[in-house]
Coordinates of C-alpha atoms in Angstrom, one line a residue:
Chain M
S1 CA -11.0 -33.7 -33.6
Q2 CA -12.2 -32.8 -30.1
Q3 CA -9.5 -33.6 -27.8
G4 CA -10.1 -33.2 -23.9
E5 CA -7.6 -32.5 -21.7
E6 CA -7.4 -33.3 -17.8
D7 CA -5.8 -30.6 -15.7
P8 CA -3.5 -31.4 -13.3
Q9 CA -1.7 -34.0 -15.3
A10 CA -0.7 -35.6 -12.1
L11 CA -1.7 -35.0 -8.5
S12 CA -0.7 -36.0 -5.8
I13 CA -2.5 -35.4 -1.8
Q14 CA -2.4 -36.8 1.9
E15 CA -5.3 -39.5 3.1
G16 CA -8.4 -37.2 4.0
E17 CA -8.2 -34.2 1.6
N18 CA -10.1 -33.9 -1.1
A19 CA -8.8 -34.0 -4.9
T20 CA -10.1 -31.5 -7.8
M21 CA -9.5 -32.5 -11.2
N22 CA -10.5 -30.5 -14.4
C23 CA -11.0 -31.3 -17.8
S24 CA -11.5 -29.2 -21.3
Y25 CA -13.2 -30.0 -24.5
K26 CA -13.5 -28.5 -27.8
T27 CA -16.8 -29.3 -28.9
S28 CA -20.5 -29.2 -28.5
I29 CA -21.4 -32.6 -26.5
N30 CA -24.2 -35.1 -25.6
N31 CA -22.7 -36.4 -21.9
L32 CA -19.1 -36.3 -19.8
Q33 CA -18.2 -39.0 -18.5
W34 CA -15.4 -39.7 -15.9
Y35 CA -13.5 -43.2 -15.6
R36 CA -10.8 -44.5 -13.2
Q37 CA -8.1 -46.9 -13.8
N38 CA -6.1 -48.7 -11.6
S39 CA -2.5 -49.8 -12.3
G40 CA -2.9 -52.6 -15.0
R41 CA -6.5 -52.8 -14.8
G42 CA -9.9 -51.3 -17.0
L43 CA -11.6 -48.5 -16.9
V44 CA -14.0 -48.0 -14.1
H45 CA -17.1 -45.9 -15.2
L46 CA -17.4 -43.4 -12.2
I47 CA -20.1 -40.9 -13.0
L48 CA -22.2 -39.4 -16.0
I49 CA -23.4 -35.7 -16.8
R50 CA -25.4 -34.6 -19.1
S51 CA -25.1 -31.7 -20.9
N52 CA -28.6 -29.8 -19.4
E53 CA -27.2 -31.0 -16.4
R54 CA -24.8 -28.9 -14.0
E55 CA -23.8 -30.7 -11.1
K56 CA -24.0 -34.2 -10.4
H57 CA -23.1 -36.5 -7.1
S58 CA -22.4 -39.9 -6.3
G59 CA -21.1 -41.2 -3.3
R60 CA -17.8 -39.1 -2.3
L61 CA -17.5 -37.6 -6.0
R62 CA -19.0 -34.6 -7.1
V63 CA -19.2 -33.7 -11.0
T64 CA -20.0 -30.2 -12.1
L65 CA -20.3 -29.3 -16.2
D66 CA -20.2 -25.8 -17.3
T67 CA -20.9 -25.9 -21.3
S68 CA -20.1 -22.2 -21.5
K69 CA -16.6 -22.7 -20.5
K70 CA -16.8 -25.8 -22.3
S71 CA -15.2 -27.5 -18.9
S72 CA -15.8 -30.0 -16.2
S73 CA -14.3 -30.9 -12.5
L74 CA -14.3 -34.1 -10.3
L75 CA -14.0 -33.8 -6.6
I76 CA -13.3 -36.5 -4.5
T77 CA -14.1 -35.8 -1.4
A78 CA -11.9 -37.5 1.7
S79 CA -9.4 -39.0 -0.2
R80 CA -8.2 -42.8 0.4
A81 CA -5.3 -44.7 -0.5
A82 CA -7.5 -46.7 -2.6
D83 CA -8.5 -43.6 -4.8
T84 CA -4.8 -43.7 -6.2
A85 CA -5.4 -44.3 -9.8
S86 CA -5.4 -42.4 -13.0
Y87 CA -9.1 -40.5 -14.0
F88 CA -10.0 -39.6 -17.3
C89 CA -12.7 -37.4 -18.7
A90 CA -14.7 -38.5 -21.7
T91 CA -16.9 -36.5 -23.8
L92 CA -19.8 -38.3 -25.7
N93 CA -19.7 -35.7 -28.9
S94 CA -22.9 -34.4 -30.5
G95 CA -24.4 -36.6 -33.4
Y96 CA -21.5 -39.6 -32.6
S97 CA -22.0 -42.7 -30.7
T98 CA -18.3 -42.7 -29.1
L99 CA -15.9 -41.4 -26.5
T100 CA -13.2 -38.8 -26.9
F101 CA -10.8 -39.7 -24.1
G102 CA -8.4 -36.6 -22.4
K103 CA -4.9 -37.9 -21.2
G104 CA -5.8 -38.6 -17.7
T105 CA -4.8 -37.2 -14.6
M106 CA -2.6 -39.5 -12.0
L107 CA -4.0 -39.4 -9.0
L108 CA -1.8 -40.4 -6.0
V109 CA -3.2 -40.7 -1.9
S110 CA -0.9 -41.4 0.7
P111 CA -1.8 -42.3 3.6
Chain R
E1 CA -23.7 -59.9 -13.4
A2 CA -20.5 -60.6 -15.6
G3 CA -18.6 -57.7 -16.9
V4 CA -17.3 -57.0 -20.0
T5 CA -14.4 -59.7 -20.7
Q6 CA -11.4 -59.5 -22.6
F7 CA -8.6 -62.5 -23.8
P8 CA -5.8 -62.7 -23.5
S9 CA -5.0 -60.0 -21.1
H10 CA -1.2 -60.2 -22.5
S11 CA 0.8 -60.7 -25.7
V12 CA 3.7 -60.5 -27.0
I13 CA 4.3 -60.9 -30.2
E14 CA 7.1 -60.6 -33.3
K15 CA 6.7 -57.9 -35.9
G16 CA 5.0 -59.3 -38.7
Q17 CA 2.9 -61.9 -36.6
T18 CA -0.5 -62.1 -36.6
V19 CA -2.5 -61.5 -33.4
T20 CA -6.6 -62.0 -32.4
L21 CA -8.1 -60.2 -29.7
R22 CA -11.5 -61.3 -28.3
C23 CA -14.5 -59.4 -26.1
D24 CA -17.3 -60.9 -24.8
P25 CA -19.5 -57.8 -24.4
I26 CA -22.2 -57.6 -21.3
S27 CA -25.3 -59.9 -21.9
G28 CA -27.9 -58.0 -23.7
H29 CA -25.5 -55.2 -25.2
D30 CA -26.2 -54.6 -28.5
N31 CA -23.4 -52.1 -29.0
L32 CA -20.0 -53.0 -28.9
Y33 CA -16.8 -50.4 -29.0
W34 CA -12.7 -50.8 -29.2
Y35 CA -10.7 -48.2 -28.0
R36 CA -6.7 -48.3 -28.0
R37 CA -4.3 -46.7 -25.6
V38 CA -0.8 -46.5 -27.4
M39 CA 2.0 -45.9 -25.0
G40 CA 1.9 -41.7 -23.6
K41 CA -1.1 -40.9 -26.1
E42 CA -5.1 -40.7 -25.6
I43 CA -7.6 -43.6 -25.2
K44 CA -8.5 -43.8 -29.2
F45 CA -11.9 -44.9 -30.7
L46 CA -11.3 -47.7 -33.2
L47 CA -14.9 -48.6 -34.1
H48 CA -18.6 -49.2 -33.0
F49 CA -20.6 -52.7 -33.5
V50 CA -24.5 -52.3 -33.4
K51 CA -25.2 -55.9 -32.9
E52 CA -23.5 -57.2 -35.9
S53 CA -23.2 -54.4 -38.4
K54 CA -20.2 -52.0 -38.4
Q55 CA -21.8 -48.7 -37.2
D56 CA -18.9 -46.5 -37.2
E57 CA -15.1 -47.8 -38.3
S58 CA -13.3 -44.4 -38.8
G59 CA -11.3 -44.9 -36.0
M60 CA -9.8 -48.3 -37.8
P61 CA -5.8 -47.2 -38.0
N62 CA -5.4 -49.2 -41.5
N63 CA -6.4 -52.4 -43.3
R64 CA -4.0 -54.7 -41.3
F65 CA -6.8 -54.2 -38.8
L66 CA -9.7 -56.6 -39.0
A67 CA -12.5 -56.3 -36.4
E68 CA -15.8 -58.8 -36.6
R69 CA -19.0 -59.5 -35.0
T70 CA -20.4 -62.7 -36.4
G71 CA -23.8 -63.0 -34.4
G72 CA -23.9 -60.2 -32.7
T73 CA -22.4 -61.5 -29.8
Y74 CA -18.8 -61.6 -29.1
S75 CA -16.3 -59.3 -31.5
T76 CA -12.8 -60.3 -32.5
L77 CA -10.4 -57.9 -33.4
K78 CA -7.1 -59.3 -35.9
V79 CA -4.3 -57.0 -36.6
Q80 CA -2.4 -59.0 -39.6
P81 CA 0.7 -58.2 -40.3
A82 CA 1.3 -56.6 -36.8
E83 CA 3.6 -53.2 -36.5
L84 CA 6.3 -51.8 -33.5
E85 CA 3.5 -49.2 -33.6
D86 CA 0.5 -51.0 -33.0
S87 CA 2.0 -51.8 -29.3
G88 CA -0.4 -50.5 -26.5
V89 CA -3.6 -51.5 -24.5
Y90 CA -6.7 -52.0 -26.5
F91 CA -9.8 -51.8 -24.6
C92 CA -13.1 -53.2 -25.7
A93 CA -16.7 -51.4 -24.5
S94 CA -20.7 -52.4 -24.7
S95 CA -23.3 -50.7 -23.8
Q96 CA -27.0 -51.5 -23.9
V97 CA -28.1 -49.0 -26.6
T98 CA -26.8 -46.4 -28.6
P99 CA -25.8 -43.0 -27.2
W100 CA -28.5 -40.9 -29.1
T101 CA -31.5 -43.2 -27.2
S102 CA -32.6 -40.4 -24.4
G103 CA -33.9 -40.3 -21.3
S104 CA -31.9 -43.6 -19.8
L105 CA -28.1 -43.7 -18.5
K106 CA -28.6 -47.3 -20.7
E107 CA -25.9 -45.6 -23.2
T108 CA -23.1 -45.9 -20.7
Q109 CA -20.0 -47.5 -22.1
Y110 CA -18.5 -50.4 -19.7
F111 CA -15.4 -51.1 -20.3
G112 CA -13.1 -54.5 -20.1
P113 CA -10.1 -54.8 -18.2
G114 CA -8.0 -54.5 -21.5
T115 CA -5.4 -56.7 -23.8
R116 CA -2.0 -55.4 -23.3
L117 CA -0.2 -55.9 -27.2
L118 CA 3.4 -55.9 -27.4
V119 CA 4.8 -56.3 -30.7
L120 CA 8.7 -56.7 -30.6

């Protein structure tokens, strides 16, 4: 089965810096979504990018998708301590209705 | 608008006991999904309801797991008897439409806070 994989597994930065996380996948997708999970809490949907889109913005978030390389990146600009969380990419595979998650990137933003 | 809610938030049981998890989706969402994350592993799909019907249950690990959605509203996931390897976080999600409905963002899956299950 397909498996999204995030890179890096962990990232530590200072407030104000940008954070970039990457995700790779293996099969044809309908869309790719990014979620955030704060410690002990549920998954919060951040952004969805469709397979025919290349870039999308939402506030301080910028997502790119390269279907030829089967990869996506999530950029968080001007990071804040409150951005500290685990970030997961999830793909909606073509022909299916369920999400396939990666293992996630743990982001630590220090004040 | 209320989000997806799950109950209980935590459950600690002994091996061999039964546990029932509940999920209340966002009102009006026909699609309901169960996922789980066992320690150190990825979040894995369990099953998908469309209204009261099981659309896809390919992710259910074995017959100790039983999911229901009577009336197409809330759903329950029962584990009987529970085993040690069932420990993890069980997430529920709902979406307004099925993902193959084109032209909108209504297929976004909104997740609940999860139920943390520990089997001793």
